[in-house]
mmCIF file of C-alpha atoms in Angstrom:
data_model
loop_
_atom_site.group_PDB
_atom_site.id
_atom_site.type_symbol
_atom_site.label_atom_id
_atom_site.label_comp_id
_atom_site.label_asym_id
_atom_site.label_seq_id
_atom_site.Cartn_x
_atom_site.Cartn_y
_atom_site.Cartn_z
ATOM 1 C CA MET A 184 -37.902 -45.184 -123.390
ATOM 2 C CA SER A 185 -39.409 -47.028 -126.352
ATOM 3 C CA LEU A 186 -39.330 -45.668 -129.917
ATOM 4 C CA ALA A 187 -43.089 -45.120 -129.849
ATOM 5 C CA LYS A 188 -42.835 -43.067 -126.681
ATOM 6 C CA ARG A 189 -39.964 -41.015 -128.058
ATOM 7 C CA LEU A 190 -41.944 -40.267 -131.210
ATOM 8 C CA ALA A 191 -45.006 -39.295 -129.180
ATOM 9 C CA ARG A 192 -42.935 -37.013 -126.912
ATOM 10 C CA GLY A 193 -41.326 -35.471 -129.977
ATOM 11 C CA ALA A 194 -44.764 -34.723 -131.414
ATOM 12 C CA LEU A 195 -45.893 -33.153 -128.160
ATOM 13 C CA HIS A 196 -42.883 -30.909 -127.661
ATOM 14 C CA GLY A 197 -41.514 -30.443 -131.154
ATOM 15 C CA MET A 198 -44.744 -30.127 -133.167
ATOM 16 C CA GLY A 199 -46.894 -28.130 -130.787
ATOM 17 C CA GLY A 200 -49.013 -30.906 -129.412
ATOM 18 C CA LEU A 201 -48.694 -29.712 -125.822
ATOM 19 C CA ASN A 202 -49.749 -26.203 -126.868
ATOM 20 C CA VAL A 203 -52.919 -27.736 -128.355
ATOM 21 C CA LEU A 204 -53.624 -29.441 -125.000
ATOM 22 C CA ARG A 205 -52.997 -26.280 -123.070
ATOM 23 C CA HIS A 206 -55.460 -24.439 -125.281
ATOM 24 C CA ARG A 207 -58.064 -27.203 -124.963
ATOM 25 C CA ASN A 208 -57.721 -27.088 -121.142
ATOM 26 C CA ARG A 209 -57.398 -23.313 -120.943
ATOM 27 C CA ASP A 210 -60.544 -22.752 -118.871
ATOM 28 C CA ARG A 211 -59.695 -25.244 -116.117
ATOM 29 C CA PHE A 212 -57.143 -24.586 -113.356
ATOM 30 C CA ARG A 213 -54.431 -27.006 -112.307
ATOM 31 C CA ILE A 214 -52.877 -27.489 -108.886
ATOM 32 C CA LEU A 215 -49.483 -29.146 -108.451
ATOM 33 C CA MET A 216 -48.429 -30.913 -105.275
ATOM 34 C CA TYR A 217 -44.784 -31.080 -104.083
ATOM 35 C CA HIS A 218 -43.487 -32.711 -100.891
ATOM 36 C CA ARG A 219 -39.729 -32.929 -100.527
ATOM 37 C CA PHE A 220 -36.841 -30.787 -101.880
ATOM 38 C CA ARG A 221 -33.597 -32.625 -101.470
ATOM 39 C CA PRO A 222 -30.187 -30.977 -101.843
ATOM 40 C CA GLY A 223 -29.216 -30.365 -105.424
ATOM 41 C CA VAL A 224 -32.728 -29.799 -106.830
ATOM 42 C CA ALA A 225 -32.496 -26.023 -107.220
ATOM 43 C CA ASP A 226 -31.395 -25.958 -110.844
ATOM 44 C CA GLN A 227 -34.042 -28.351 -112.049
ATOM 45 C CA LEU A 228 -36.704 -26.634 -109.927
ATOM 46 C CA HIS A 229 -35.643 -23.320 -111.429
ATOM 47 C CA ARG A 230 -36.229 -24.795 -114.933
ATOM 48 C CA GLN A 231 -39.627 -26.099 -113.901
ATOM 49 C CA LEU A 232 -40.840 -22.843 -112.370
ATOM 50 C CA THR A 233 -39.479 -20.769 -115.270
ATOM 51 C CA ALA A 234 -41.414 -22.954 -117.730
ATOM 52 C CA PHE A 235 -44.544 -22.796 -115.612
ATOM 53 C CA ARG A 236 -44.382 -18.993 -115.647
ATOM 54 C CA ARG A 237 -43.903 -19.021 -119.414
ATOM 55 C CA HIS A 238 -46.868 -21.232 -120.224
ATOM 56 C CA TYR A 239 -49.301 -20.585 -117.318
ATOM 57 C CA GLN A 240 -50.778 -17.884 -115.147
ATOM 58 C CA VAL A 241 -49.323 -18.941 -111.766
ATOM 59 C CA LEU A 242 -51.586 -17.777 -108.884
ATOM 60 C CA SER A 243 -51.811 -18.545 -105.223
ATOM 61 C CA LEU A 244 -54.831 -20.436 -103.922
ATOM 62 C CA GLY A 245 -55.826 -17.273 -102.159
ATOM 63 C CA GLU A 246 -55.874 -15.398 -105.460
ATOM 64 C CA ILE A 247 -57.849 -18.216 -107.098
ATOM 65 C CA ALA A 248 -60.428 -18.147 -104.272
ATOM 66 C CA ASP A 249 -60.724 -14.337 -104.548
ATOM 67 C CA VAL A 250 -61.638 -14.617 -108.219
ATOM 68 C CA LEU A 251 -64.090 -17.477 -107.698
ATOM 69 C CA ASP A 252 -65.761 -15.663 -104.823
ATOM 70 C CA ARG A 253 -66.611 -12.840 -107.230
ATOM 71 C CA ASN A 254 -68.103 -15.384 -109.682
ATOM 72 C CA LYS A 255 -65.574 -14.296 -112.244
ATOM 73 C CA PRO A 256 -63.714 -16.614 -114.624
ATOM 74 C CA LEU A 257 -60.107 -17.291 -113.769
ATOM 75 C CA PRO A 258 -57.354 -16.276 -116.163
ATOM 76 C CA GLN A 259 -56.856 -18.890 -118.854
ATOM 77 C CA LYS A 260 -54.297 -21.618 -118.058
ATOM 78 C CA THR A 261 -54.232 -20.867 -114.323
ATOM 79 C CA LEU A 262 -51.841 -22.949 -112.222
ATOM 80 C CA ALA A 263 -51.299 -23.105 -108.438
ATOM 81 C CA LEU A 264 -48.331 -24.696 -106.663
ATOM 82 C CA THR A 265 -48.652 -26.404 -103.263
ATOM 83 C CA VAL A 266 -46.258 -28.084 -100.861
ATOM 84 C CA ASP A 267 -47.349 -30.642 -98.219
ATOM 85 C CA ASP A 268 -46.162 -31.324 -94.668
ATOM 86 C CA GLY A 269 -43.764 -28.505 -93.694
ATOM 87 C CA TYR A 270 -40.319 -30.081 -94.010
ATOM 88 C CA ARG A 271 -37.445 -27.674 -93.583
ATOM 89 C CA ASP A 272 -35.945 -28.630 -96.898
ATOM 90 C CA PHE A 273 -38.506 -26.360 -98.558
ATOM 91 C CA LEU A 274 -36.815 -23.374 -96.926
ATOM 92 C CA GLU A 275 -33.283 -24.637 -97.633
ATOM 93 C CA ASN A 276 -33.601 -25.914 -101.177
ATOM 94 C CA ALA A 277 -36.790 -24.451 -102.774
ATOM 95 C CA PHE A 278 -37.817 -21.145 -101.220
ATOM 96 C CA PRO A 279 -34.845 -19.184 -102.682
ATOM 97 C CA VAL A 280 -35.917 -20.399 -106.161
ATOM 98 C CA PHE A 281 -39.591 -19.489 -105.649
ATOM 99 C CA GLN A 282 -38.560 -16.086 -104.295
ATOM 100 C CA SER A 283 -36.076 -15.307 -107.093
ATOM 101 C CA LEU A 284 -38.731 -16.020 -109.739
ATOM 102 C CA ASP A 285 -41.547 -14.348 -107.743
ATOM 103 C CA VAL A 286 -43.634 -17.561 -107.893
ATOM 104 C CA PRO A 287 -46.319 -17.948 -105.205
ATOM 105 C CA ALA A 288 -46.911 -21.202 -103.287
ATOM 106 C CA THR A 289 -49.162 -22.572 -100.605
ATOM 107 C CA VAL A 290 -47.379 -24.671 -97.936
ATOM 108 C CA TYR A 291 -49.486 -26.961 -95.761
ATOM 109 C CA LEU A 292 -48.196 -27.451 -92.199
ATOM 110 C CA VAL A 293 -48.552 -30.335 -89.759
ATOM 111 C CA THR A 294 -48.531 -28.281 -86.574
ATOM 112 C CA ASP A 295 -47.516 -30.869 -83.972
ATOM 113 C CA PHE A 296 -44.598 -31.600 -86.283
ATOM 114 C CA LEU A 297 -43.539 -27.932 -86.243
ATOM 115 C CA ASP A 298 -44.113 -27.758 -82.510
ATOM 116 C CA ARG A 299 -41.611 -30.652 -82.036
ATOM 117 C CA ARG A 300 -44.322 -32.810 -80.460
ATOM 118 C CA CYS A 301 -43.980 -35.553 -83.011
ATOM 119 C CA TRP A 302 -42.222 -36.780 -86.111
ATOM 120 C CA LEU A 303 -44.347 -37.469 -89.124
ATOM 121 C CA TRP A 304 -45.455 -41.013 -88.370
ATOM 122 C CA THR A 305 -44.491 -42.364 -91.802
ATOM 123 C CA ASP A 306 -40.933 -41.188 -91.150
ATOM 124 C CA ARG A 307 -40.860 -42.969 -87.812
ATOM 125 C CA VAL A 308 -41.818 -46.223 -89.501
ATOM 126 C CA ALA A 309 -39.260 -45.816 -92.281
ATOM 127 C CA CYS A 310 -36.449 -44.840 -89.876
ATOM 128 C CA ALA A 311 -37.170 -47.745 -87.530
ATOM 129 C CA VAL A 312 -36.965 -50.229 -90.404
ATOM 130 C CA GLU A 313 -33.895 -48.609 -91.859
ATOM 131 C CA GLN A 314 -31.946 -48.527 -88.562
ATOM 132 C CA THR A 315 -32.758 -51.980 -87.163
ATOM 133 C CA SER A 316 -29.945 -54.544 -86.998
ATOM 134 C CA ARG A 317 -32.458 -57.344 -87.464
ATOM 135 C CA VAL A 318 -32.381 -59.190 -90.773
ATOM 136 C CA SER A 319 -36.002 -60.322 -90.670
ATOM 137 C CA PHE A 320 -39.114 -59.808 -88.545
ATOM 138 C CA ASP A 321 -42.808 -60.631 -88.323
ATOM 139 C CA ILE A 322 -45.549 -58.126 -87.473
ATOM 140 C CA THR A 323 -49.329 -58.144 -87.314
ATOM 141 C CA VAL A 324 -51.002 -55.052 -88.808
ATOM 142 C CA GLY A 325 -54.746 -55.264 -88.248
ATOM 143 C CA PRO A 326 -55.924 -58.531 -89.825
ATOM 144 C CA ARG A 327 -52.696 -59.017 -91.728
ATOM 145 C CA SER A 328 -49.713 -61.081 -90.576
ATOM 146 C CA LEU A 329 -46.631 -59.792 -92.371
ATOM 147 C CA ARG A 330 -43.145 -61.287 -92.639
ATOM 148 C CA PHE A 331 -40.187 -59.337 -93.967
ATOM 149 C CA LYS A 332 -36.599 -59.968 -94.855
ATOM 150 C CA LEU A 333 -34.341 -56.950 -94.233
ATOM 151 C CA GLN A 334 -31.073 -58.025 -95.826
ATOM 152 C CA THR A 335 -30.933 -55.395 -98.578
ATOM 153 C CA PRO A 336 -31.936 -51.737 -98.886
ATOM 154 C CA ALA A 337 -34.652 -52.708 -101.350
ATOM 155 C CA GLU A 338 -36.105 -55.210 -98.838
ATOM 156 C CA ARG A 339 -36.088 -52.606 -96.097
ATOM 157 C CA SER A 340 -37.750 -50.035 -98.348
ATOM 158 C CA ASN A 341 -40.413 -52.501 -99.364
ATOM 159 C CA ALA A 342 -41.030 -53.453 -95.679
ATOM 160 C CA ALA A 343 -41.471 -49.793 -94.612
ATOM 161 C CA ARG A 344 -43.764 -49.047 -97.554
ATOM 162 C CA THR A 345 -45.889 -52.109 -96.926
ATOM 163 C CA ILE A 346 -46.267 -51.369 -93.189
ATOM 164 C CA ILE A 347 -47.168 -47.735 -93.862
ATOM 165 C CA GLU A 348 -49.815 -48.616 -96.422
ATOM 166 C CA ALA A 349 -51.290 -51.266 -94.170
ATOM 167 C CA ALA A 350 -51.263 -48.875 -91.214
ATOM 168 C CA LYS A 351 -53.286 -46.285 -93.184
ATOM 169 C CA GLN A 352 -56.179 -48.774 -93.187
ATOM 170 C CA LEU A 353 -56.265 -49.139 -89.406
ATOM 171 C CA PRO A 354 -58.513 -47.217 -86.996
ATOM 172 C CA ASN A 355 -56.521 -44.201 -85.796
ATOM 173 C CA ALA A 356 -55.865 -45.508 -82.305
ATOM 174 C CA GLN A 357 -54.514 -48.808 -83.653
ATOM 175 C CA ARG A 358 -52.254 -46.998 -86.066
ATOM 176 C CA GLU A 359 -50.880 -44.814 -83.284
ATOM 177 C CA ASP A 360 -50.234 -47.917 -81.154
ATOM 178 C CA LEU A 361 -48.471 -49.682 -84.047
ATOM 179 C CA VAL A 362 -46.184 -46.693 -84.723
ATOM 180 C CA GLU A 363 -45.384 -46.427 -80.977
ATOM 181 C CA ARG A 364 -44.417 -50.080 -80.539
ATOM 182 C CA LEU A 365 -42.614 -50.650 -83.846
ATOM 183 C CA PRO A 366 -39.176 -49.362 -82.699
ATOM 184 C CA GLY A 367 -39.259 -51.731 -79.704
ATOM 185 C CA LEU A 368 -40.185 -54.650 -81.928
ATOM 186 C CA LEU A 369 -37.259 -53.785 -84.175
ATOM 187 C CA GLN A 370 -34.911 -53.148 -81.199
ATOM 188 C CA VAL A 371 -34.340 -49.537 -82.278
ATOM 189 C CA GLN A 372 -34.156 -46.383 -80.118
ATOM 190 C CA LEU A 373 -35.382 -43.381 -82.086
ATOM 191 C CA ASP A 374 -34.480 -39.895 -80.902
ATOM 192 C CA ALA A 375 -37.139 -37.464 -79.712
ATOM 193 C CA GLU A 376 -36.487 -35.340 -82.811
ATOM 194 C CA PRO A 377 -36.150 -36.545 -86.377
ATOM 195 C CA PRO A 378 -32.740 -36.531 -88.091
ATOM 196 C CA ALA A 379 -31.597 -33.436 -89.943
ATOM 197 C CA ALA A 380 -32.942 -34.534 -93.309
ATOM 198 C CA LEU A 381 -36.444 -34.942 -91.832
ATOM 199 C CA GLN A 382 -36.631 -31.771 -89.710
ATOM 200 C CA PRO A 383 -39.658 -29.498 -89.867
ATOM 201 C CA LEU A 384 -39.673 -25.790 -90.448
ATOM 202 C CA ARG A 385 -39.318 -23.483 -87.491
ATOM 203 C CA TRP A 386 -42.037 -20.959 -86.711
ATOM 204 C CA ASP A 387 -39.741 -17.984 -87.181
ATOM 205 C CA GLU A 388 -38.899 -19.324 -90.660
ATOM 206 C CA VAL A 389 -42.593 -19.655 -91.415
ATOM 207 C CA ARG A 390 -43.191 -16.052 -90.391
ATOM 208 C CA MET A 391 -40.299 -14.920 -92.519
ATOM 209 C CA MET A 392 -41.589 -16.708 -95.622
ATOM 210 C CA ALA A 393 -45.138 -15.426 -94.971
ATOM 211 C CA ARG A 394 -43.740 -11.945 -95.218
ATOM 212 C CA HIS A 395 -42.200 -12.817 -98.553
ATOM 213 C CA GLY A 396 -45.284 -14.134 -100.349
ATOM 214 C CA ILE A 397 -45.617 -17.752 -99.218
ATOM 215 C CA GLU A 398 -49.133 -18.719 -98.217
ATOM 216 C CA PHE A 399 -49.586 -21.182 -95.349
ATOM 217 C CA GLY A 400 -52.399 -23.690 -94.950
ATOM 218 C CA ALA A 401 -53.340 -26.337 -92.371
ATOM 219 C CA HIS A 402 -52.555 -30.041 -92.773
ATOM 220 C CA THR A 403 -53.906 -31.238 -89.379
ATOM 221 C CA ARG A 404 -52.032 -31.507 -86.076
ATOM 222 C CA SER A 405 -50.463 -34.956 -86.540
ATOM 223 C CA HIS A 406 -51.231 -36.147 -90.085
ATOM 224 C CA PRO A 407 -53.744 -38.927 -89.306
ATOM 225 C CA ILE A 408 -56.012 -40.503 -91.898
ATOM 226 C CA LEU A 409 -59.133 -38.500 -91.151
ATOM 227 C CA SER A 410 -61.537 -41.243 -92.211
ATOM 228 C CA ARG A 411 -60.005 -43.566 -89.596
ATOM 229 C CA ILE A 412 -60.735 -41.222 -86.690
ATOM 230 C CA GLU A 413 -63.762 -42.495 -84.833
ATOM 231 C CA GLU A 414 -64.313 -39.643 -82.354
ATOM 232 C CA ASN A 415 -65.794 -36.411 -83.730
ATOM 233 C CA ILE A 416 -64.005 -34.339 -81.054
ATOM 234 C CA ARG A 417 -60.632 -35.686 -82.243
ATOM 235 C CA LEU A 418 -61.520 -35.054 -85.851
ATOM 236 C CA ARG A 419 -62.384 -31.424 -85.115
ATOM 237 C CA ALA A 420 -59.244 -30.988 -83.020
ATOM 238 C CA GLU A 421 -56.996 -32.210 -85.824
ATOM 239 C CA ILE A 422 -58.501 -29.738 -88.236
ATOM 240 C CA GLU A 423 -59.361 -26.714 -86.083
ATOM 241 C CA ASP A 424 -56.375 -26.769 -83.755
ATOM 242 C CA SER A 425 -54.020 -26.909 -86.715
ATOM 243 C CA GLN A 426 -55.712 -23.857 -88.215
ATOM 244 C CA ARG A 427 -55.634 -21.974 -84.954
ATOM 245 C CA ARG A 428 -52.019 -22.788 -84.210
ATOM 246 C CA ILE A 429 -50.736 -21.469 -87.528
ATOM 247 C CA ALA A 430 -52.845 -18.341 -87.207
ATOM 248 C CA GLU A 431 -51.317 -17.716 -83.758
ATOM 249 C CA GLU A 432 -47.816 -17.885 -85.211
ATOM 250 C CA ILE A 433 -48.260 -15.907 -88.466
ATOM 251 C CA GLY A 434 -50.813 -13.402 -87.166
ATOM 252 C CA SER A 435 -53.288 -13.793 -89.989
ATOM 253 C CA PRO A 436 -56.187 -16.139 -90.904
ATOM 254 C CA VAL A 437 -55.429 -19.604 -92.231
ATOM 255 C CA LEU A 438 -57.828 -20.220 -95.087
ATOM 256 C CA HIS A 439 -56.602 -23.326 -96.943
ATOM 257 C CA PHE A 440 -56.626 -26.980 -95.895
ATOM 258 C CA CYS A 441 -55.017 -30.204 -97.156
ATOM 259 C CA TYR A 442 -56.429 -33.673 -96.329
ATOM 260 C CA PRO A 443 -53.631 -36.050 -95.179
ATOM 261 C CA ASN A 444 -52.926 -38.699 -97.752
ATOM 262 C CA GLY A 445 -55.866 -37.129 -99.611
ATOM 263 C CA GLU A 446 -57.266 -40.048 -101.578
ATOM 264 C CA PRO A 447 -61.080 -40.471 -101.750
ATOM 265 C CA GLY A 448 -61.177 -43.053 -98.932
ATOM 266 C CA ASP A 449 -58.974 -40.936 -96.635
ATOM 267 C CA PHE A 450 -61.538 -38.342 -95.649
ATOM 268 C CA THR A 451 -65.290 -38.398 -95.056
ATOM 269 C CA ASP A 452 -68.228 -36.077 -95.597
ATOM 270 C CA ALA A 453 -67.959 -35.282 -91.869
ATOM 271 C CA ALA A 454 -64.346 -34.128 -92.387
ATOM 272 C CA VAL A 455 -65.351 -31.971 -95.343
ATOM 273 C CA GLU A 456 -68.138 -30.414 -93.306
ATOM 274 C CA CYS A 457 -65.738 -29.687 -90.422
ATOM 275 C CA VAL A 458 -63.329 -27.983 -92.841
ATOM 276 C CA GLN A 459 -66.144 -25.854 -94.175
ATOM 277 C CA GLN A 460 -67.421 -24.925 -90.707
ATOM 278 C CA ALA A 461 -63.895 -23.904 -89.655
ATOM 279 C CA GLY A 462 -63.976 -21.149 -92.248
ATOM 280 C CA PHE A 463 -61.459 -22.497 -94.751
ATOM 281 C CA ARG A 464 -61.906 -21.213 -98.315
ATOM 282 C CA THR A 465 -60.370 -24.220 -100.121
ATOM 283 C CA ALA A 466 -59.346 -27.824 -99.388
ATOM 284 C CA VAL A 467 -57.184 -30.009 -101.606
ATOM 285 C CA THR A 468 -57.022 -33.764 -102.201
ATOM 286 C CA THR A 469 -54.469 -35.955 -103.965
ATOM 287 C CA THR A 470 -57.003 -37.072 -106.565
ATOM 288 C CA PRO A 471 -55.356 -36.310 -109.941
ATOM 289 C CA GLY A 472 -57.173 -34.026 -112.266
ATOM 290 C CA MET A 473 -57.939 -30.406 -113.313
ATOM 291 C CA ASN A 474 -60.567 -28.179 -111.694
ATOM 292 C CA ALA A 475 -63.373 -26.201 -113.253
ATOM 293 C CA ASN A 476 -64.435 -22.805 -111.978
ATOM 294 C CA ASP A 477 -67.469 -24.390 -110.352
ATOM 295 C CA GLU A 478 -65.531 -27.292 -108.841
ATOM 296 C CA PRO A 479 -66.477 -28.218 -105.244
ATOM 297 C CA ARG A 480 -64.132 -25.869 -103.371
ATOM 298 C CA PHE A 481 -63.392 -28.424 -100.633
ATOM 299 C CA ARG A 482 -62.450 -31.380 -102.915
ATOM 300 C CA LEU A 483 -59.962 -29.792 -105.299
ATOM 301 C CA ARG A 484 -57.835 -32.146 -107.359
ATOM 302 C CA ARG A 485 -54.068 -31.973 -107.727
ATOM 303 C CA TYR A 486 -51.275 -33.502 -109.768
ATOM 304 C CA GLY A 487 -48.197 -34.799 -107.906
ATOM 305 C CA MET A 488 -44.883 -33.321 -108.944
ATOM 306 C CA GLU A 489 -41.287 -33.958 -108.045
ATOM 307 C CA PRO A 490 -38.722 -31.132 -108.338
ATOM 308 C CA GLU A 491 -36.275 -33.635 -109.886
ATOM 309 C CA SER A 492 -38.661 -34.473 -112.763
ATOM 310 C CA PRO A 493 -37.307 -33.752 -116.256
ATOM 311 C CA LEU A 494 -38.859 -30.647 -117.726
ATOM 312 C CA ASP A 495 -40.659 -32.400 -120.597
ATOM 313 C CA TYR A 496 -42.271 -34.818 -118.141
ATOM 314 C CA ALA A 497 -43.218 -31.998 -115.763
ATOM 315 C CA LEU A 498 -44.960 -30.041 -118.534
ATOM 316 C CA GLU A 499 -46.831 -33.179 -119.643
ATOM 317 C CA ARG A 500 -47.863 -33.862 -116.080
ATOM 318 C CA VAL A 501 -49.491 -30.426 -115.727
ATOM 319 C CA GLU A 502 -51.711 -31.296 -118.662
ATOM 320 C CA GLY A 503 -52.764 -34.596 -117.122
ATOM 321 C CA LEU A 504 -50.847 -36.946 -119.403
ATOM 322 C CA HIS A 505 -49.519 -39.074 -116.534
ATOM 323 C CA ASN A 506 -51.799 -40.538 -113.902
ATOM 324 C CA ARG A 507 -48.855 -42.023 -111.977
ATOM 325 C CA MET A 508 -45.539 -40.544 -110.931
ATOM 326 C CA PRO A 509 -42.511 -42.102 -112.696
#
């Protein structure tokens, strides 16, 4: 870190600058977005959540929606915590910390993933590239002809990331075809279920956590890019079937939705309308920013957060000082 950055961070944390920002932003609410919780993160996550409770009013999205429905102002410095996808590492490495500190969270579930009907497709791409014995390969993704070397871990990581980002731009049927044929191209046989580190939650675990204060929302059936779905019936199925499936398992309404990938080009007005018609109360994006009380309830902004992030960085991130993750 440069001297200028160290001095700036010292001013923020040692001279009260961050408190000034919190006060300035006190009437807007923040939503944080987590994804993975790898082994060994519990201590750092505990520090983060403890600090969040000290400096903010941590509420669930359901509690936020309750206040907004009554046309009342939220408590000052309101913060909500969300977790995307439904990986089992949330239960193993994060839930005990959330529970011990009595911190609420909303976890968005990809229901075909939990039903063991699919891996998350991004994981299939990454695993196929990681496991192949090939040292190079060519592939066409839509209009792009791509060539990759796979001789180092960095080259393999870059190849997987490039293919995933290119696949997100394809019509949904073409993306599904690409993901299906990629292991064969790479001469890899993937198991029917993902490896242990990529396993989803089980439904009995979801029910247990629901009884202990975790709120569950829908994240589609299979995590497609909604704007790339051409058939309205498929769009509705991804949204409504996910909602229905979770409700069947937990025995209560599912009222919060998360757009896959969640950037402005990843969902359409038609998708937003479908979410509203399904009876959801909120929907979140991955657009960074804070939310006002009169924010469009189905385009809420969030800041990405990693449980490994140093505490100073995490507290800065909540106040919008970093547009990109480190």
